[in-house]
CSV table of C-alpha atoms in Angstrom, one decimal:
chain,number,residue,atom,x,y,z
U,174,UNK,CA,-128.9,65.2,5.7
U,175,UNK,CA,-127.7,67.8,3.4
U,176,UNK,CA,-124.3,67.9,1.6
U,177,UNK,CA,-123.1,70.7,3.9
U,178,UNK,CA,-124.2,68.9,7.1
U,179,UNK,CA,-122.6,65.7,5.8
U,180,UNK,CA,-119.2,67.5,5.2
U,181,UNK,CA,-119.5,69.1,8.7
U,182,UNK,CA,-120.2,65.7,10.3
U,183,UNK,CA,-117.2,64.1,8.5
U,184,UNK,CA,-114.9,67.0,9.5
U,185,UNK,CA,-116.0,66.7,13.2
U,186,UNK,CA,-115.5,63.0,13.0
U,187,UNK,CA,-111.9,63.5,11.6
U,188,UNK,CA,-111.1,66.1,14.2
U,189,UNK,CA,-112.3,63.9,17.1
U,190,UNK,CA,-110.1,60.9,15.6
U,191,UNK,CA,-107.0,63.1,15.4
U,192,UNK,CA,-107.6,64.5,18.8
U,193,UNK,CA,-108.1,61.1,20.2
U,194,UNK,CA,-104.9,59.7,18.6
U,195,UNK,CA,-103.0,62.7,20.0
U,196,UNK,CA,-104.3,62.3,23.4
U,197,UNK,CA,-103.3,58.6,23.4
U,198,UNK,CA,-99.9,59.3,22.1
U,199,UNK,CA,-99.4,62.0,25.0
U,200,UNK,CA,-100.6,59.5,27.6
U,201,UNK,CA,-98.4,56.7,26.3
U,202,UNK,CA,-95.5,59.0,26.2
U,203,UNK,CA,-96.0,59.8,29.7
U,204,UNK,CA,-96.1,56.0,30.5
U,205,UNK,CA,-99.5,56.1,32.1
U,206,UNK,CA,-101.1,52.8,32.7
U,207,UNK,CA,-104.7,51.7,32.4
U,208,UNK,CA,-106.5,52.6,35.7
U,209,UNK,CA,-108.5,49.4,35.3
U,210,UNK,CA,-105.5,47.2,35.2
U,211,UNK,CA,-104.0,49.2,38.2
U,212,UNK,CA,-107.1,48.5,40.3
U,213,UNK,CA,-107.1,44.8,39.1
U,214,UNK,CA,-103.5,44.5,40.4
U,215,UNK,CA,-104.6,45.9,43.7
U,216,UNK,CA,-103.0,49.4,43.1
U,217,UNK,CA,-105.2,52.3,44.2
U,218,UNK,CA,-103.9,55.8,43.4
U,219,UNK,CA,-105.0,58.9,45.1
U,220,UNK,CA,-106.4,61.7,42.9
U,221,UNK,CA,-103.7,63.9,44.5
U,222,UNK,CA,-100.6,63.4,46.5
U,223,UNK,CA,-101.0,63.6,50.4
U,224,UNK,CA,-98.3,65.0,52.5
U,225,UNK,CA,-96.6,62.6,54.8
U,226,UNK,CA,-96.2,63.7,58.5
U,227,UNK,CA,-92.8,65.2,59.2
U,228,UNK,CA,-91.3,62.8,61.7
U,229,UNK,CA,-88.0,61.3,63.0
U,230,UNK,CA,-87.7,57.5,63.3
U,231,UNK,CA,-84.6,55.2,63.6
U,232,UNK,CA,-83.5,52.9,60.8
U,233,UNK,CA,-82.1,49.4,61.0
U,234,UNK,CA,-78.6,50.8,61.3
U,235,UNK,CA,-79.6,52.8,64.5
U,236,UNK,CA,-79.3,56.0,62.6
U,237,UNK,CA,-81.9,58.8,62.7
U,238,UNK,CA,-84.3,58.8,59.8
U,239,UNK,CA,-86.5,61.8,58.7
U,240,UNK,CA,-89.7,60.9,56.8
U,241,UNK,CA,-88.7,63.6,54.2
U,242,UNK,CA,-85.9,61.2,53.4
U,243,UNK,CA,-88.5,59.2,51.6
U,244,UNK,CA,-87.6,61.0,48.3
U,245,UNK,CA,-85.9,60.4,45.1
U,246,UNK,CA,-87.4,56.9,44.8
U,247,UNK,CA,-90.7,55.3,45.0
U,248,UNK,CA,-91.2,53.7,48.3
U,249,UNK,CA,-93.5,50.9,49.5
U,250,UNK,CA,-94.2,51.1,53.2
U,251,UNK,CA,-95.4,48.1,55.2
U,252,UNK,CA,-96.6,48.4,58.7
U,253,UNK,CA,-95.7,45.2,60.4
U,254,UNK,CA,-93.3,43.7,63.0
U,255,UNK,CA,-90.6,41.1,63.3
U,256,UNK,CA,-92.5,38.8,65.8
U,257,UNK,CA,-95.5,38.6,63.5
U,258,UNK,CA,-96.5,35.0,63.2
U,259,UNK,CA,-98.1,35.1,59.7
U,260,UNK,CA,-98.8,38.2,57.4
U,261,UNK,CA,-95.5,39.9,57.9
U,262,UNK,CA,-93.2,37.0,56.9
U,263,UNK,CA,-95.5,36.2,54.1
U,264,UNK,CA,-95.7,39.8,52.8
U,265,UNK,CA,-92.0,40.3,52.9
U,266,UNK,CA,-91.4,37.0,51.1
U,267,UNK,CA,-93.8,38.1,48.4
U,268,UNK,CA,-92.0,41.5,48.1
U,269,UNK,CA,-88.8,39.7,47.7
U,270,UNK,CA,-90.2,37.6,44.8
U,271,UNK,CA,-91.9,40.7,43.2
U,272,UNK,CA,-88.6,42.5,43.3
U,273,UNK,CA,-86.9,39.6,41.4
U,274,UNK,CA,-89.7,39.9,38.7
U,275,UNK,CA,-89.1,43.7,38.1
U,276,UNK,CA,-86.8,45.1,35.5
U,277,UNK,CA,-83.5,46.7,36.7
U,278,UNK,CA,-84.6,50.3,36.1
U,279,UNK,CA,-87.7,49.7,38.4
U,280,UNK,CA,-85.8,48.0,41.0
U,281,UNK,CA,-83.2,50.9,41.1
U,282,UNK,CA,-86.1,53.3,41.7
U,283,UNK,CA,-87.7,51.2,44.4
U,284,UNK,CA,-87.4,51.3,48.2
U,285,UNK,CA,-89.1,48.7,50.4
U,286,UNK,CA,-89.6,49.7,54.0
U,287,UNK,CA,-90.8,47.9,57.1
U,288,UNK,CA,-92.2,50.3,59.6
U,289,UNK,CA,-92.4,48.4,63.0
U,290,UNK,CA,-95.7,48.5,64.9
U,291,UNK,CA,-93.9,46.9,67.8
U,292,UNK,CA,-91.1,49.3,68.8
U,293,UNK,CA,-91.1,47.6,72.3
U,294,UNK,CA,-89.4,44.5,70.8
U,295,UNK,CA,-88.2,45.7,67.3
U,296,UNK,CA,-84.9,47.3,68.2
U,297,UNK,CA,-82.7,48.4,65.1
U,298,UNK,CA,-80.5,45.3,65.6
U,299,UNK,CA,-83.6,43.1,65.5
U,300,UNK,CA,-85.0,44.8,62.4
U,301,UNK,CA,-81.7,44.4,60.5
U,302,UNK,CA,-81.4,40.7,61.4
U,303,UNK,CA,-85.0,39.9,60.4
U,304,UNK,CA,-85.0,41.8,57.2
U,305,UNK,CA,-81.7,40.0,56.3
U,306,UNK,CA,-83.6,36.8,56.1
U,307,UNK,CA,-85.6,38.3,53.2
U,308,UNK,CA,-83.5,40.9,51.5
U,309,UNK,CA,-80.7,43.0,53.1
U,310,UNK,CA,-81.7,46.0,50.9
U,311,UNK,CA,-85.2,46.3,52.6
U,312,UNK,CA,-85.1,49.2,55.0
U,313,UNK,CA,-86.5,49.0,58.5
U,314,UNK,CA,-87.9,51.8,60.6
U,315,UNK,CA,-88.7,51.9,64.4
U,316,UNK,CA,-89.0,54.6,67.1
U,317,UNK,CA,-91.3,55.8,69.7
U,318,UNK,CA,-94.9,54.2,69.6
U,319,UNK,CA,-96.6,57.7,69.5
U,320,UNK,CA,-94.4,58.7,66.5
U,321,UNK,CA,-95.2,55.4,64.7
U,322,UNK,CA,-98.9,56.0,65.3
U,323,UNK,CA,-98.8,59.6,63.8
U,324,UNK,CA,-97.1,58.1,60.7
U,325,UNK,CA,-99.5,55.2,60.3
U,326,UNK,CA,-102.6,57.4,60.9
U,327,UNK,CA,-101.1,60.1,58.5
U,328,UNK,CA,-101.0,57.5,55.7
U,329,UNK,CA,-104.4,55.9,56.6
U,330,UNK,CA,-102.9,52.6,57.8
U,331,UNK,CA,-103.9,52.6,61.6
U,332,UNK,CA,-102.9,49.8,63.9
U,333,UNK,CA,-104.0,48.8,67.3
U,334,UNK,CA,-101.0,49.1,69.9
U,335,UNK,CA,-100.6,45.8,71.8
U,336,UNK,CA,-100.6,45.2,75.5
U,337,UNK,CA,-97.0,44.8,75.9
U,338,UNK,CA,-97.5,43.2,79.4
U,339,UNK,CA,-98.9,40.1,78.1
U,340,UNK,CA,-96.3,37.4,76.9
U,341,UNK,CA,-96.1,36.7,73.4
U,342,UNK,CA,-98.4,39.4,72.4
U,343,UNK,CA,-99.4,40.1,68.8
U,344,UNK,CA,-100.2,43.4,67.1
U,345,UNK,CA,-103.3,44.0,65.0
U,346,UNK,CA,-102.3,45.8,61.8
U,347,UNK,CA,-103.2,46.1,58.1
U,348,UNK,CA,-101.6,44.1,55.4
U,349,UNK,CA,-101.9,47.0,52.8
U,350,UNK,CA,-98.8,48.8,51.4
U,351,UNK,CA,-98.4,52.5,51.2
U,352,UNK,CA,-97.1,54.1,48.0
U,353,UNK,CA,-94.8,57.1,48.4
U,354,UNK,CA,-93.7,59.0,45.4
U,355,UNK,CA,-90.3,60.4,44.6
U,356,UNK,CA,-91.5,63.8,45.9
U,357,UNK,CA,-92.0,62.2,49.4
U,358,UNK,CA,-95.9,62.3,49.2
U,359,UNK,CA,-98.3,59.5,49.5
U,360,UNK,CA,-99.5,58.4,46.1
U,361,UNK,CA,-101.8,55.5,47.1
U,362,UNK,CA,-102.0,52.1,48.4
U,363,UNK,CA,-101.5,48.5,47.3
U,364,UNK,CA,-104.3,46.3,48.7
U,365,UNK,CA,-103.7,43.0,50.5
U,366,UNK,CA,-103.4,40.2,49.8
U,367,UNK,CA,-100.8,40.9,47.1
U,368,UNK,CA,-100.9,39.5,43.6
U,369,UNK,CA,-97.3,39.6,42.6
U,370,UNK,CA,-97.8,38.4,39.2
U,371,UNK,CA,-100.2,41.4,38.2
U,372,UNK,CA,-98.1,43.8,40.4
U,373,UNK,CA,-95.0,42.8,38.4
U,374,UNK,CA,-96.8,43.6,35.1
U,375,UNK,CA,-98.2,47.1,36.3
U,376,UNK,CA,-95.6,48.5,38.7
U,377,UNK,CA,-92.7,49.0,36.3
U,378,UNK,CA,-94.5,51.8,34.4
U,379,UNK,CA,-95.2,53.5,37.7
U,380,UNK,CA,-91.7,53.0,39.2
U,381,UNK,CA,-90.0,54.4,36.2
U,382,UNK,CA,-91.9,57.7,36.4
U,383,UNK,CA,-89.8,60.5,37.9
U,384,UNK,CA,-92.6,62.2,39.7
């Protein structure tokens, strides 16, 4: 290698190093996390945000709730129901514990929402009472079954409507959580079963992002 080639090689290496440090600094300043760690925590982010269907539901206070109100904060949507024998109470208990492990800034920017897949039994009153056992700040949503199906399908968390004529029926549904960004668009999923230790380590950076 000639002296000129050596000089060029060194310059290219230095430029690459500087660019690498600059990119790393920019990413760090934006608070971006390691994608590998996110996946290890069960967090799957979409390449691009996805619009959430514009629908009207009813919250646990019996007030109308438009899905466009899922803005200004990060939201975790869990599609379940209050008569669920296992996965729902376990998931809500885990979300309660996860919330305790998060810093105040992240908690202030987080909304946990139980979307009922059993509107036949889950009245606003029932949702409010049930969520009070876990965390009164958790939001509950119910409404017409067709509306809930549209929302569930729109965020790729479909469920199988139950035969409500059977006594003590159960509803087949997913344990995954839907991540909605402050812009009201779906940003990804959190896979079930939840690992709250790893989520507590990775979620704060995401939850403190403004968009």
